[in-house]
Tab-separated table of C-alpha atoms in Angstrom:
chain	number	residue	atom	x	y	z
A	1	MET	CA	0.000	0.000	0.000
A	2	GLY	CA	1.433	3.363	-1.037
A	3	SER	CA	2.266	6.044	1.477
A	4	TYR	CA	2.813	9.767	1.024
A	5	ASN	CA	4.928	12.836	1.681
A	6	VAL	CA	3.432	16.220	2.550
A	7	VAL	CA	4.837	18.888	0.219
A	8	ASN	CA	2.772	21.896	1.317
A	9	THR	CA	-0.154	22.796	3.538
A	10	TYR	CA	-2.709	25.495	2.817
A	11	PRO	CA	-5.559	27.023	4.827
A	12	HIS	CA	-8.981	25.505	4.238
A	13	ASP	CA	-12.380	26.795	5.304
A	14	CYS	CA	-13.215	24.682	8.349
A	15	ARG	CA	-16.932	25.361	7.766
A	16	ALA	CA	-16.779	23.745	4.316
A	17	PHE	CA	-18.344	20.280	4.265
A	18	THR	CA	-16.195	19.264	1.304
A	19	GLN	CA	-17.943	17.032	-1.196
A	20	GLY	CA	-16.094	17.824	-4.415
A	21	LEU	CA	-12.684	19.261	-5.267
A	22	ALA	CA	-11.010	20.211	-8.555
A	23	PHE	CA	-8.153	22.381	-9.792
A	24	ASP	CA	-8.341	24.586	-12.873
A	25	ARG	CA	-5.895	27.202	-14.144
A	26	GLY	CA	-4.460	28.129	-10.780
A	27	LEU	CA	-7.739	28.068	-8.872
A	28	LEU	CA	-9.148	25.504	-6.526
A	29	LEU	CA	-12.815	24.675	-7.177
A	30	GLU	CA	-14.837	23.225	-4.326
A	31	GLY	CA	-18.336	21.884	-3.879
A	32	THR	CA	-19.740	21.699	-0.358
A	33	GLY	CA	-22.690	19.864	1.134
A	34	ARG	CA	-25.425	19.912	3.794
A	35	ARG	CA	-28.874	21.194	3.102
A	36	GLY	CA	-29.097	24.946	3.482
A	37	ARG	CA	-25.302	25.259	3.353
A	38	SER	CA	-24.339	23.692	0.020
A	39	THR	CA	-22.201	25.772	-2.345
A	40	VAL	CA	-19.953	25.752	-5.356
A	41	ARG	CA	-16.967	28.063	-4.947
A	42	LYS	CA	-13.677	29.285	-6.348
A	43	VAL	CA	-10.853	29.358	-3.820
A	44	ASP	CA	-7.445	31.021	-3.766
A	45	LEU	CA	-5.114	28.110	-3.012
A	46	PRO	CA	-2.338	29.919	-1.055
A	47	THR	CA	-4.714	31.733	1.317
A	48	GLY	CA	-7.835	29.569	1.305
A	49	ARG	CA	-9.885	32.691	0.626
A	50	VAL	CA	-13.195	32.166	-1.151
A	51	LEU	CA	-13.091	34.338	-4.268
A	52	GLN	CA	-16.523	33.559	-5.672
A	53	MET	CA	-19.396	31.426	-4.438
A	54	ARG	CA	-22.878	30.345	-5.405
A	55	ARG	CA	-25.273	28.801	-2.899
A	56	LEU	CA	-27.569	25.954	-3.842
A	57	PRO	CA	-31.268	26.155	-2.965
A	58	ASP	CA	-31.860	24.867	0.566
A	59	ALA	CA	-33.542	21.674	-0.653
A	60	PHE	CA	-30.318	20.409	-2.242
A	61	PHE	CA	-27.350	18.648	-0.643
A	62	GLY	CA	-24.350	19.404	-2.856
A	63	GLU	CA	-21.979	16.619	-3.820
A	64	GLY	CA	-19.101	16.025	-6.268
A	65	ILE	CA	-17.912	18.532	-8.853
A	66	THR	CA	-15.701	18.552	-11.908
A	67	VAL	CA	-14.528	21.163	-14.415
A	68	ILE	CA	-14.815	20.341	-18.101
A	69	GLY	CA	-14.183	23.022	-20.698
A	70	ASP	CA	-15.862	26.251	-19.655
A	71	GLN	CA	-18.303	24.528	-17.320
A	72	ILE	CA	-18.426	23.326	-13.728
A	73	ILE	CA	-20.696	20.347	-13.136
A	74	GLN	CA	-22.037	19.538	-9.683
A	75	LEU	CA	-24.052	16.585	-8.411
A	76	THR	CA	-26.542	16.538	-5.560
A	77	TRP	CA	-26.992	13.682	-3.128
A	78	GLN	CA	-30.555	12.338	-3.094
A	79	SER	CA	-32.357	14.759	-5.422
A	80	ARG	CA	-31.101	12.954	-8.558
A	81	MET	CA	-30.376	16.327	-10.111
A	82	GLY	CA	-27.137	17.950	-11.230
A	83	PHE	CA	-26.237	21.532	-12.080
A	84	VAL	CA	-24.105	22.862	-14.915
A	85	TYR	CA	-22.521	26.256	-14.184
A	86	ASP	CA	-20.715	28.767	-16.324
A	87	LYS	CA	-17.161	28.556	-15.042
A	88	GLU	CA	-16.617	32.311	-15.094
A	89	THR	CA	-19.874	33.576	-13.600
A	90	LEU	CA	-21.163	30.490	-11.725
A	91	GLY	CA	-24.499	31.109	-13.406
A	92	ILE	CA	-26.613	27.982	-13.875
A	93	GLN	CA	-26.712	26.941	-17.520
A	94	ARG	CA	-28.520	23.647	-17.236
A	95	ILE	CA	-30.067	21.156	-14.833
A	96	PHE	CA	-29.898	17.420	-15.600
A	97	ASN	CA	-31.180	14.235	-14.010
A	98	TYR	CA	-29.750	10.813	-13.183
A	99	SER	CA	-31.250	7.653	-11.731
A	100	THR	CA	-29.063	7.050	-8.655
A	101	GLU	CA	-27.744	9.047	-5.745
A	102	GLY	CA	-24.945	11.468	-6.616
A	103	TRP	CA	-21.634	11.191	-4.741
A	104	GLY	CA	-18.372	11.820	-6.633
A	105	LEU	CA	-17.658	13.241	-10.076
A	106	THR	CA	-14.645	13.594	-12.370
A	107	HIS	CA	-13.897	13.197	-16.084
A	108	ASP	CA	-11.251	11.657	-18.336
A	109	GLY	CA	-11.546	14.225	-21.135
A	110	ARG	CA	-14.168	12.179	-22.941
A	111	SER	CA	-16.682	11.023	-20.344
A	112	LEU	CA	-17.939	12.187	-16.995
A	113	ILE	CA	-17.262	9.571	-14.309
A	114	MET	CA	-19.706	9.377	-11.411
A	115	SER	CA	-20.011	7.433	-8.171
A	116	ASP	CA	-23.185	6.815	-6.190
A	117	GLY	CA	-21.889	5.339	-2.934
A	118	SER	CA	-21.971	1.781	-4.251
A	119	SER	CA	-19.155	-0.214	-5.875
A	120	TRP	CA	-20.145	1.031	-9.351
A	121	LEU	CA	-18.695	3.843	-11.445
A	122	TYR	CA	-20.811	5.297	-14.231
A	123	PHE	CA	-19.463	6.863	-17.425
A	124	LEU	CA	-21.712	9.594	-18.815
A	125	ASP	CA	-21.789	11.515	-22.067
A	126	PRO	CA	-20.866	15.090	-21.017
A	127	LYS	CA	-23.414	16.604	-23.408
A	128	THR	CA	-26.444	14.351	-22.958
A	129	PHE	CA	-25.613	13.005	-19.463
A	130	GLU	CA	-26.684	9.551	-20.613
A	131	VAL	CA	-24.822	6.585	-19.088
A	132	THR	CA	-22.635	5.015	-21.767
A	133	ARG	CA	-21.080	2.271	-19.639
A	134	ARG	CA	-20.350	1.292	-16.067
A	135	VAL	CA	-17.729	-0.739	-14.235
A	136	GLU	CA	-17.779	-2.384	-10.841
A	137	VAL	CA	-14.793	-1.572	-8.648
A	138	CYS	CA	-13.195	-4.672	-7.143
A	139	ASP	CA	-10.023	-5.432	-5.226
A	140	ASN	CA	-8.894	-9.038	-5.687
A	141	GLY	CA	-12.439	-10.058	-6.532
A	142	VAL	CA	-14.074	-8.196	-3.636
A	143	ALA	CA	-16.370	-5.280	-4.449
A	144	VAL	CA	-15.230	-1.935	-3.005
A	145	THR	CA	-18.257	0.028	-1.833
A	146	ARG	CA	-18.779	3.580	-0.508
A	147	LEU	CA	-16.865	5.117	-3.401
A	148	ASN	CA	-17.102	8.850	-2.831
A	149	GLU	CA	-15.161	11.847	-4.209
A	150	LEU	CA	-13.334	11.105	-7.466
A	151	GLU	CA	-10.407	12.510	-9.426
A	152	TYR	CA	-8.849	11.395	-12.703
A	153	VAL	CA	-5.068	11.287	-12.178
A	154	ARG	CA	-2.560	10.162	-14.811
A	155	GLY	CA	-4.869	7.601	-16.397
A	156	GLU	CA	-6.333	6.283	-13.150
A	157	ILE	CA	-9.424	7.135	-11.128
A	158	TYR	CA	-8.676	8.064	-7.538
A	159	ALA	CA	-11.599	7.536	-5.155
A	160	ASN	CA	-12.077	8.409	-1.521
A	161	VAL	CA	-13.677	5.470	0.272
A	162	TRP	CA	-16.175	7.014	2.659
A	163	GLN	CA	-15.421	6.713	6.370
A	164	THR	CA	-11.874	5.549	5.735
A	165	GLU	CA	-8.581	7.383	5.343
A	166	LYS	CA	-7.764	5.503	2.161
A	167	ILE	CA	-7.891	6.361	-1.524
A	168	ALA	CA	-8.401	3.607	-4.090
A	169	ARG	CA	-6.508	3.873	-7.386
A	170	ILE	CA	-8.772	2.342	-10.010
A	171	SER	CA	-8.338	1.241	-13.610
A	172	PRO	CA	-11.052	3.009	-15.633
A	173	GLU	CA	-11.050	0.187	-18.179
A	174	THR	CA	-11.633	-2.728	-15.825
A	175	GLY	CA	-12.672	-1.244	-12.485
A	176	GLN	CA	-9.877	-3.157	-10.773
A	177	VAL	CA	-8.088	-1.482	-7.859
A	178	VAL	CA	-4.462	-1.156	-8.926
A	179	GLY	CA	-3.248	0.329	-5.660
A	180	TRP	CA	-4.191	2.040	-2.435
A	181	VAL	CA	-3.061	5.303	-0.851
A	182	ASP	CA	-3.066	5.151	2.949
A	183	LEU	CA	-3.530	8.643	4.412
A	184	VAL	CA	-3.888	7.584	8.032
A	185	GLY	CA	-2.367	10.293	10.225
A	186	LEU	CA	-2.491	13.008	7.577
A	187	LEU	CA	-4.573	15.318	9.764
A	188	GLY	CA	-2.605	15.658	12.983
A	189	PRO	CA	-3.934	15.879	16.548
A	190	GLU	CA	-3.368	19.636	16.580
A	191	HIS	CA	-6.227	19.964	14.082
A	192	ARG	CA	-8.571	17.471	15.710
A	193	SER	CA	-9.312	19.613	18.761
A	194	GLN	CA	-12.097	21.157	16.686
A	195	THR	CA	-14.951	19.412	14.900
A	196	VAL	CA	-13.720	17.600	11.790
A	197	ASP	CA	-15.281	14.938	9.610
A	198	VAL	CA	-13.920	12.355	7.189
A	199	LEU	CA	-11.217	12.597	4.555
A	200	ASN	CA	-12.945	13.669	1.337
A	201	GLY	CA	-11.604	15.752	-1.510
A	202	ILE	CA	-9.002	15.046	-4.197
A	203	ALA	CA	-7.816	17.588	-6.775
A	204	TYR	CA	-5.095	17.174	-9.385
A	205	ASP	CA	-3.188	19.976	-11.096
A	206	ALA	CA	-2.256	18.265	-14.352
A	207	ASP	CA	-0.063	21.145	-15.539
A	208	GLY	CA	1.985	21.219	-12.356
A	209	ASP	CA	1.628	17.504	-11.524
A	210	ARG	CA	0.386	18.400	-8.043
A	211	LEU	CA	-2.037	16.378	-5.935
A	212	PHE	CA	-4.208	17.983	-3.253
A	213	VAL	CA	-6.352	16.329	-0.576
A	214	THR	CA	-8.536	17.555	2.259
A	215	GLY	CA	-11.581	16.553	4.279
A	216	LYS	CA	-14.972	17.714	5.414
A	217	LEU	CA	-14.629	20.581	7.913
A	218	TRP	CA	-10.848	20.274	7.834
A	219	PRO	CA	-8.907	23.477	8.552
A	220	VAL	CA	-6.057	22.408	6.254
A	221	LEU	CA	-5.626	21.304	2.640
A	222	PHE	CA	-2.548	19.228	1.849
A	223	GLU	CA	-0.377	18.965	-1.238
A	224	ILE	CA	1.133	15.492	-1.247
A	225	THR	CA	3.322	13.229	-3.313
A	226	LEU	CA	2.873	9.473	-3.266
A	227	ARG	CA	5.477	6.889	-2.373
A	228	LYS	CA	4.753	3.662	-4.202
A	229	THR	CA	5.653	0.309	-2.762
A	230	ALA	CA	7.174	-2.536	-4.745
A	231	GLY	CA	4.834	-3.979	-7.321
A	232	GLN	CA	2.813	-0.809	-7.820
């Protein structure tokens, strides 16, 4: 199982119930959850300052986000509805529907990739939002459930596994887990004196080859590099 090194730490809004994380052209994009408190926001990475934010209607519990082209796409949890925003203005351009719960979201440049809390990943057409295929995520023949926030990283899908401090590295072709990232101990005791929730949030800066992780209500966002063990 792969371990990690911390490269940098950055401030993170400890009131943000992080459900989705992405990185685009120097800005951190974040989707937050809880009914009445869900948002999509642009964040200045070095300071953690929220530069721009849009609140969801109180009925919605925001979930995963991704940035594709000039749009930000955000899922909601149990409403089976997603929002498409203009990346510059955060104005809503479109609302779409899906047949499961919404948890995590990323894309591989061709398809949106969505999780629903089960062991399945769904590939969606980014224009029609129709499911084009799905794969079940398994590790040595055992289904891996509670797949949550997603990020596409160097040809693999990284997935937070809800209520653990582990990230699964998944083959998008087969759904097989090709490795694990163990982030136990990432958030130190000095940050756990306040209310924090689970690890959740992965963003990848493809241009700078930087990987960022955080959690719900965490006061810190981490830039990490991964140390791979033999055979990975």
